[in-house]
Amino acid sequence: MSMMRCYLVLFLSLAAVTAYTFSPSERHYGSQVLRITPQNEADLEWLRDFERNYENALDFWQGPTRLLNRGVDVWVPKSMIRQIRELLLENEMQFNVMIPDVQGVIDEQFTKMAGRTRPSTLADFDYSVYHPYDEIRQWVLDMATDHRDIVSEFLVTESYEGREMRAIKISVKPNAAKKSIWFEGGIHAREWISPATVMYIANQLVTDYKSGDQRVVKILESWDVFIVPSLNVDGYAYTWATERMWRKTRSLNPDFGCVGTDANRNWPYKWGGDGASPWACSNTYRGETALSEVEMKAITSYALARTKEQEIRIFIDWHSYAQLWLAPWSYDDAVELPPESPDQLKAAQAGVDAQFAVHAFEYIAGPSARILYEASGASNDWGFGGLGAKYSYVMELRDTGEYGFLLPEDQIIPCGEENYAATLALAEYVLDNDF
C-alpha cells in the first residue's frame, strides 16, 4: 500500500469518527450496504486498514477475509455515503451497491409480517416465516408437550432482562453410552435465519424419526440432540421491537454509556485477543471479562455439566451470513492447527457436499481464522478447546451477499432443507468414521 493511501484513510477516518456516530437507534432511510471486492493482496491490506479506522463509524457486515474476491460488505449511513464512495474511488477500489436502502428493506419485511396471528398450537407453527421470541419460547414448550415421548425441554437461564432461555433435548432410547450433538442459534440478534434453521432441523428430525425414516432412526438411536434455538434472547427481542439490525446482548456498560456485548467474543477460550474489541460501543465488544454475560455463563455451565454424563461430540453455533463451515482455530491465523483438524475438515466437507446436492448453494469449509478473519473468544474454539467436542464449528448460513442479514422469508425453507441434509451427513460421517 502506498503511503498516500494510508494517510488518506487515517485523515478521513479521524474526521469521520469525530463527526459521526452510526447509532443503532436511528432510522436508516437512505443508508446503503456497499460491497467492496478486493482484487489483490494490496486491496485486502487497504481494506483491513479501512475497517480498523472506520469500525466506530460504519457497520461492517462482512469484514475483509483471507479470500480474494470475497466481498467486504459495509453498511453506510446516508450522511456518509458520498464521503465513503469518494474514498473508495480515490483508492481505485471496486464496489457496488448491495442494498440501496436498508430501512426500505426492513420496512418491506415488517409490512409482510404485519397482521399475522400467533400460532395457537404446534401444528399451526409455520416454519417458513420468522417468529418473535415469545413464539420461539412457546415452540420449545409445545415441542416438549406434543412429542413428550422423545422431546424434553429445559430452562438454561433467565436473561439479563428476565426472559427465559429455553431449549429442547431430542432423545430416543436413553442410554448413558450415547453421545450427543449440541446446536445453538441466535447468538447474534440480527441473524434471524439462525433460529429459524435450527427449529426447522429439530422439527424434521422428530417428524422423520416418527415416520420411520431409517436414516434418521439410526442417527437418533446413536445421538441425543440438544438444540438452543435462541441464545441471545434479549437482543433478538430488541430486533423485533426497536432495532432490526442489533447484534449484541442488551447488558448495560455504565462506564461507557453503550449497551451490549458481542456474545460470540465472550466465550472463555482464548478470550480477549485479536478480532475482539475492548471498546464497549463496538459491535465486536468482548465484554469486561470472559463470560461477563449471564447468558454465556449459563450456557457454558449447562453444556459442561452435560459432559460429565455424556460426551458432546458435535457442536455447531449457527450464524449468518457467508455460507461457510468454520472449524478451529478462530483466535489466530498463524497458530498451528490442532491434530484433529484434518478430521474436522473431512467431516465438514461431507456436510458441504450434502448442502450443495439440495439446492446447489455452495458452502466452503476451512479453519476459521485462515479463511475468514481472526475472532478471539469465539464459540467454535470454545466448543473444541473448552467443551471438548472434536467436531466444533461455526456455521455461516445463507447468503453470500445479496440480502445479508435481511434474508427474505422465501429462503427459510430452502436454507433449512440444505442444512438438514448437512446435519444428517455430518452425523453419519462421524458415526461411520470416528464414533
Tab-separated table of C-alpha atoms in Angstrom, residues 98-400:
chain	number	residue	atom	x	y	z
A	98	MET	CA	-25.582	-4.260	-2.471
A	99	ILE	CA	-28.647	-2.790	-0.712
A	100	PRO	CA	-29.661	0.708	-1.854
A	101	ASP	CA	-31.952	1.496	1.100
A	102	VAL	CA	-31.575	-0.623	4.244
A	103	GLN	CA	-34.593	0.816	6.007
A	104	GLY	CA	-36.700	0.245	2.920
A	105	VAL	CA	-35.904	-3.490	3.021
A	106	ILE	CA	-36.607	-3.604	6.771
A	107	ASP	CA	-39.945	-1.856	6.315
A	108	GLU	CA	-40.914	-4.210	3.499
A	109	GLN	CA	-40.201	-7.261	5.654
A	110	PHE	CA	-42.179	-5.958	8.619
A	111	THR	CA	-45.068	-4.942	6.352
A	112	LYS	CA	-45.296	-8.506	5.050
A	113	MET	CA	-45.325	-9.827	8.630
A	114	ALA	CA	-47.946	-7.375	9.882
A	115	GLY	CA	-51.258	-8.897	10.948
A	116	ARG	CA	-50.034	-12.446	11.399
A	117	THR	CA	-51.698	-14.328	14.195
A	118	ARG	CA	-49.730	-16.133	16.846
A	119	PRO	CA	-49.731	-19.910	16.324
A	120	SER	CA	-52.154	-21.462	18.805
A	121	THR	CA	-50.731	-24.995	18.584
A	122	LEU	CA	-47.564	-26.637	17.367
A	123	ALA	CA	-49.494	-27.811	14.314
A	124	ASP	CA	-50.063	-24.144	13.440
A	125	PHE	CA	-46.378	-23.230	13.690
A	126	ASP	CA	-45.153	-22.039	10.295
A	127	TYR	CA	-41.517	-22.883	9.657
A	128	SER	CA	-41.455	-20.753	6.507
A	129	VAL	CA	-41.681	-17.428	8.381
A	130	TYR	CA	-39.709	-15.629	11.070
A	131	HIS	CA	-41.092	-15.641	14.601
A	132	PRO	CA	-40.710	-13.215	17.528
A	133	TYR	CA	-39.110	-14.572	20.665
A	134	ASP	CA	-42.297	-15.284	22.603
A	135	GLU	CA	-43.361	-17.619	19.791
A	136	ILE	CA	-39.966	-19.338	19.791
A	137	ARG	CA	-40.228	-19.871	23.537
A	138	GLN	CA	-43.730	-21.310	23.129
A	139	TRP	CA	-42.446	-23.559	20.329
A	140	VAL	CA	-39.992	-25.091	22.808
A	141	LEU	CA	-42.786	-25.812	25.283
A	142	ASP	CA	-45.100	-27.171	22.595
A	143	MET	CA	-42.430	-29.463	21.139
A	144	ALA	CA	-41.923	-30.998	24.571
A	145	THR	CA	-45.685	-31.392	25.094
A	146	ASP	CA	-46.678	-32.738	21.694
A	147	HIS	CA	-43.640	-35.031	21.364
A	148	ARG	CA	-43.101	-35.850	25.020
A	149	ASP	CA	-42.066	-39.388	24.145
A	150	ILE	CA	-38.794	-38.169	22.590
A	151	VAL	CA	-38.548	-34.412	23.317
A	152	SER	CA	-37.980	-32.698	26.643
A	153	GLU	CA	-37.437	-29.026	27.352
A	154	PHE	CA	-35.202	-27.308	29.859
A	155	LEU	CA	-34.535	-23.826	31.166
A	156	VAL	CA	-30.959	-22.689	30.588
A	157	THR	CA	-31.306	-19.404	32.451
A	158	GLU	CA	-33.153	-16.126	32.690
A	159	SER	CA	-31.571	-13.478	30.522
A	160	TYR	CA	-30.224	-10.108	31.624
A	161	GLU	CA	-33.671	-8.598	31.039
A	162	GLY	CA	-35.508	-11.516	32.641
A	163	ARG	CA	-36.551	-13.593	29.632
A	164	GLU	CA	-36.478	-17.366	29.823
A	165	MET	CA	-33.887	-19.026	27.614
A	166	ARG	CA	-35.375	-22.448	26.967
A	167	ALA	CA	-34.093	-25.331	24.875
A	168	ILE	CA	-35.001	-28.868	23.875
A	169	LYS	CA	-33.409	-32.298	24.013
A	170	ILE	CA	-34.328	-34.963	21.461
A	171	SER	CA	-33.614	-38.395	22.896
A	172	VAL	CA	-34.840	-41.834	21.888
A	173	LYS	CA	-33.918	-44.994	23.779
A	174	PRO	CA	-31.997	-43.126	26.504
A	175	ASN	CA	-28.640	-44.727	27.108
A	176	ALA	CA	-25.716	-43.441	29.117
A	177	ALA	CA	-23.332	-44.611	26.396
A	178	LYS	CA	-24.919	-42.395	23.749
A	179	LYS	CA	-23.008	-39.360	22.591
A	180	SER	CA	-24.654	-36.038	21.837
A	181	ILE	CA	-24.917	-33.188	19.376
A	182	TRP	CA	-25.220	-29.574	20.531
A	183	PHE	CA	-26.790	-26.932	18.271
A	184	GLU	CA	-27.359	-23.318	19.255
A	185	GLY	CA	-28.777	-20.417	17.272
A	186	GLY	CA	-29.296	-16.701	17.512
A	187	ILE	CA	-26.153	-15.663	19.386
A	188	HIS	CA	-26.101	-12.586	17.140
A	189	ALA	CA	-29.511	-10.994	17.386
A	190	ARG	CA	-29.997	-9.767	13.827
A	191	GLU	CA	-29.212	-13.151	12.244
A	192	TRP	CA	-32.840	-14.275	12.118
A	193	ILE	CA	-32.197	-17.179	9.751
A	194	SER	CA	-30.223	-18.920	12.509
A	195	PRO	CA	-33.094	-19.661	14.962
A	196	ALA	CA	-35.370	-20.400	12.007
A	197	THR	CA	-32.916	-23.001	10.673
A	198	VAL	CA	-32.263	-24.847	13.929
A	199	MET	CA	-36.007	-25.055	14.611
A	200	TYR	CA	-36.543	-26.436	11.121
A	201	ILE	CA	-33.840	-29.050	11.711
A	202	ALA	CA	-35.366	-30.036	15.071
A	203	ASN	CA	-38.823	-30.456	13.566
A	204	GLN	CA	-37.510	-32.536	10.668
A	205	LEU	CA	-35.578	-34.852	12.978
A	206	VAL	CA	-38.685	-35.519	15.060
A	207	THR	CA	-41.004	-35.827	12.059
A	208	ASP	CA	-38.722	-38.141	10.106
A	209	TYR	CA	-37.996	-40.318	13.136
A	210	LYS	CA	-41.695	-40.801	13.796
A	211	SER	CA	-42.360	-41.576	10.139
A	212	GLY	CA	-39.799	-44.374	10.343
A	213	ASP	CA	-37.067	-42.848	8.165
A	214	GLN	CA	-34.321	-45.409	8.761
A	215	ARG	CA	-31.536	-42.915	8.245
A	216	VAL	CA	-32.887	-40.669	10.990
A	217	VAL	CA	-33.778	-43.614	13.227
A	218	LYS	CA	-30.151	-44.755	13.129
A	219	ILE	CA	-28.878	-41.254	13.901
A	220	LEU	CA	-31.225	-40.622	16.838
A	221	GLU	CA	-30.611	-44.065	18.278
A	222	SER	CA	-26.921	-43.136	18.311
A	223	TRP	CA	-27.092	-39.468	19.284
A	224	ASP	CA	-29.017	-37.282	21.696
A	225	VAL	CA	-29.550	-33.828	20.219
A	226	PHE	CA	-29.622	-30.605	22.253
A	227	ILE	CA	-30.988	-27.524	20.487
A	228	VAL	CA	-30.953	-23.991	21.893
A	229	PRO	CA	-32.937	-22.027	19.289
A	230	SER	CA	-32.152	-18.536	20.587
A	231	LEU	CA	-29.208	-17.847	22.846
A	232	ASN	CA	-29.231	-14.031	22.772
A	233	VAL	CA	-32.903	-13.712	23.682
A	234	ASP	CA	-32.825	-10.050	24.757
A	235	GLY	CA	-31.004	-8.954	21.632
A	236	TYR	CA	-33.363	-10.958	19.432
A	237	ALA	CA	-36.429	-9.423	21.092
A	238	TYR	CA	-34.884	-5.990	20.581
A	239	THR	CA	-34.552	-6.608	16.824
A	240	TRP	CA	-38.311	-7.101	16.666
A	241	ALA	CA	-39.324	-4.239	18.935
A	242	THR	CA	-36.794	-1.486	18.310
A	243	GLU	CA	-33.774	-2.019	16.038
A	244	ARG	CA	-33.795	-4.744	13.396
A	245	MET	CA	-30.016	-4.599	12.877
A	246	TRP	CA	-28.995	-5.002	16.538
A	247	ARG	CA	-26.228	-7.605	17.012
A	248	LYS	CA	-25.127	-7.716	20.659
A	249	THR	CA	-26.669	-8.617	24.005
A	250	ARG	CA	-28.565	-5.935	25.959
A	251	SER	CA	-26.484	-5.690	29.135
A	252	LEU	CA	-25.516	-2.205	30.273
A	253	ASN	CA	-21.965	-0.892	30.110
A	254	PRO	CA	-22.408	2.030	32.515
A	255	ASP	CA	-18.842	3.310	32.341
A	256	PHE	CA	-19.159	3.850	28.593
A	257	GLY	CA	-22.818	4.704	28.033
A	258	CYS	CA	-23.137	1.882	25.479
A	259	VAL	CA	-25.243	-1.250	25.579
A	260	GLY	CA	-24.382	-4.834	24.864
A	261	THR	CA	-21.553	-7.309	24.383
A	262	ASP	CA	-20.777	-9.436	21.361
A	263	ALA	CA	-21.645	-12.808	22.861
A	264	ASN	CA	-19.512	-14.544	20.259
A	265	ARG	CA	-16.419	-12.798	21.584
A	266	ASN	CA	-17.290	-13.622	25.204
A	267	TRP	CA	-16.519	-17.361	25.350
A	268	PRO	CA	-13.853	-18.347	27.892
A	269	TYR	CA	-11.303	-19.828	25.473
A	270	LYS	CA	-8.557	-17.505	24.188
A	271	TRP	CA	-10.744	-14.591	25.238
A	272	GLY	CA	-9.591	-11.023	24.721
A	273	GLY	CA	-7.208	-11.362	21.781
A	274	ASP	CA	-7.342	-10.260	18.154
A	275	GLY	CA	-10.664	-9.747	16.426
A	276	ALA	CA	-12.456	-8.717	19.615
A	277	SER	CA	-12.773	-5.102	20.636
A	278	PRO	CA	-12.045	-3.755	24.142
A	279	TRP	CA	-14.309	-0.759	23.396
A	280	ALA	CA	-17.831	-1.173	24.780
A	281	CYS	CA	-19.509	0.664	21.910
A	282	SER	CA	-18.049	-1.666	19.269
A	283	ASN	CA	-20.168	-4.354	17.614
A	284	THR	CA	-17.401	-6.837	18.481
A	285	TYR	CA	-17.016	-5.768	22.114
A	286	ARG	CA	-15.619	-8.739	24.029
A	287	GLY	CA	-17.120	-7.837	27.406
A	288	GLU	CA	-15.390	-6.694	30.557
A	289	THR	CA	-14.347	-10.290	31.252
A	290	ALA	CA	-14.908	-13.672	29.669
A	291	LEU	CA	-18.437	-14.858	30.500
A	292	SER	CA	-19.445	-11.376	31.609
A	293	GLU	CA	-22.884	-12.046	30.076
A	294	VAL	CA	-25.365	-14.009	32.165
A	295	GLU	CA	-26.480	-15.926	29.081
A	296	MET	CA	-22.920	-17.002	28.277
A	297	LYS	CA	-22.154	-18.044	31.821
A	298	ALA	CA	-25.290	-20.175	31.904
A	299	ILE	CA	-24.860	-21.839	28.514
A	300	THR	CA	-21.260	-22.851	29.194
A	301	SER	CA	-22.137	-24.134	32.666
A	302	TYR	CA	-25.012	-26.223	31.342
A	303	ALA	CA	-23.023	-27.708	28.457
A	304	LEU	CA	-20.036	-28.516	30.656
A	305	ALA	CA	-22.311	-30.189	33.196
A	306	ARG	CA	-23.721	-32.372	30.414
A	307	THR	CA	-20.259	-33.657	29.530
A	308	LYS	CA	-19.996	-35.258	32.981
A	309	GLU	CA	-22.822	-37.570	31.958
A	310	GLN	CA	-22.480	-37.757	28.196
A	311	GLU	CA	-19.836	-36.757	25.659
A	312	ILE	CA	-20.782	-33.865	23.366
A	313	ARG	CA	-19.137	-34.914	20.112
A	314	ILE	CA	-20.563	-32.361	17.676
A	315	PHE	CA	-21.009	-28.668	18.495
A	316	ILE	CA	-22.376	-26.140	15.988
A	317	ASP	CA	-23.097	-22.479	16.598
A	318	TRP	CA	-25.353	-21.342	13.722
A	319	HIS	CA	-24.845	-17.858	12.253
A	320	SER	CA	-25.341	-15.868	9.082
A	321	TYR	CA	-24.186	-14.927	6.593
A	322	ALA	CA	-21.411	-16.167	4.229
A	323	GLN	CA	-22.116	-19.899	3.584
A	324	LEU	CA	-19.087	-21.161	5.486
A	325	TRP	CA	-18.197	-24.084	7.799
A	326	LEU	CA	-15.675	-22.606	10.200
A	327	ALA	CA	-13.526	-25.029	12.180
A	328	PRO	CA	-10.942	-24.136	14.858
A	329	TRP	CA	-8.965	-22.055	15.209
A	330	SER	CA	-10.655	-18.653	15.184
A	331	TYR	CA	-8.386	-16.778	17.580
A	332	ASP	CA	-5.190	-16.730	15.488
A	333	ASP	CA	-4.490	-17.315	11.802
A	334	ALA	CA	-0.836	-18.167	12.416
A	335	VAL	CA	-1.143	-20.706	15.230
A	336	GLU	CA	-0.653	-24.358	14.366
A	337	LEU	CA	-3.904	-26.149	13.665
A	338	PRO	CA	-4.937	-28.904	16.084
A	339	PRO	CA	-4.083	-32.512	15.191
A	340	GLU	CA	-7.828	-33.128	14.814
A	341	SER	CA	-8.117	-30.523	12.048
A	342	PRO	CA	-7.986	-32.969	9.097
A	343	ASP	CA	-10.843	-34.989	10.600
A	344	GLN	CA	-12.817	-31.819	11.314
A	345	LEU	CA	-12.463	-30.653	7.725
A	346	LYS	CA	-13.310	-34.057	6.198
A	347	ALA	CA	-16.496	-34.193	8.274
A	348	ALA	CA	-17.361	-30.618	7.303
A	349	GLN	CA	-16.797	-31.438	3.638
A	350	ALA	CA	-19.329	-34.250	3.912
A	351	GLY	CA	-21.782	-31.594	5.075
A	352	VAL	CA	-20.749	-29.190	2.300
A	353	ASP	CA	-21.370	-31.855	-0.339
A	354	ALA	CA	-24.791	-32.604	1.135
A	355	GLN	CA	-25.717	-28.915	1.171
A	356	PHE	CA	-24.788	-28.468	-2.477
A	357	ALA	CA	-26.757	-31.535	-3.521
A	358	VAL	CA	-30.040	-29.998	-2.297
A	359	HIS	CA	-30.200	-26.574	-3.979
A	360	ALA	CA	-26.708	-26.138	-5.487
A	361	PHE	CA	-25.792	-23.494	-2.903
A	362	GLU	CA	-22.048	-23.643	-2.358
A	363	TYR	CA	-20.617	-23.580	1.160
A	364	ILE	CA	-16.875	-23.521	1.915
A	365	ALA	CA	-15.198	-25.312	4.828
A	366	GLY	CA	-11.934	-24.336	6.481
A	367	PRO	CA	-10.175	-23.203	9.644
A	368	SER	CA	-11.953	-20.035	10.711
A	369	ALA	CA	-9.110	-17.533	11.052
A	370	ARG	CA	-7.453	-18.783	7.864
A	371	ILE	CA	-10.417	-18.336	5.539
A	372	LEU	CA	-12.428	-15.631	7.318
A	373	TYR	CA	-10.717	-13.477	9.948
A	374	GLU	CA	-9.412	-13.682	13.496
A	375	ALA	CA	-12.019	-13.679	16.266
A	376	SER	CA	-10.864	-14.471	19.782
A	377	GLY	CA	-13.329	-15.698	22.384
A	378	ALA	CA	-15.402	-17.406	19.678
A	379	SER	CA	-17.761	-20.351	20.026
A	380	ASN	CA	-16.082	-22.894	17.767
A	381	ASP	CA	-12.791	-22.514	19.643
A	382	TRP	CA	-14.537	-22.971	22.986
A	383	GLY	CA	-16.611	-25.885	21.683
A	384	PHE	CA	-13.398	-27.680	20.780
A	385	GLY	CA	-10.832	-26.348	23.260
A	386	GLY	CA	-13.162	-25.784	26.230
A	387	LEU	CA	-16.043	-28.210	25.865
A	388	GLY	CA	-14.060	-30.993	24.228
A	389	ALA	CA	-16.313	-31.512	21.188
A	390	LYS	CA	-13.994	-32.792	18.477
A	391	TYR	CA	-16.309	-31.631	15.690
A	392	SER	CA	-16.873	-27.996	16.619
A	393	TYR	CA	-17.924	-25.385	14.083
A	394	VAL	CA	-19.443	-22.013	13.441
A	395	MET	CA	-21.875	-22.398	10.558
A	396	GLU	CA	-22.472	-19.295	8.450
A	397	LEU	CA	-25.794	-19.745	6.654
A	398	ARG	CA	-27.213	-18.034	3.559
A	399	ASP	CA	-26.482	-15.919	1.700
A	400	THR	CA	-23.204	-14.601	0.304
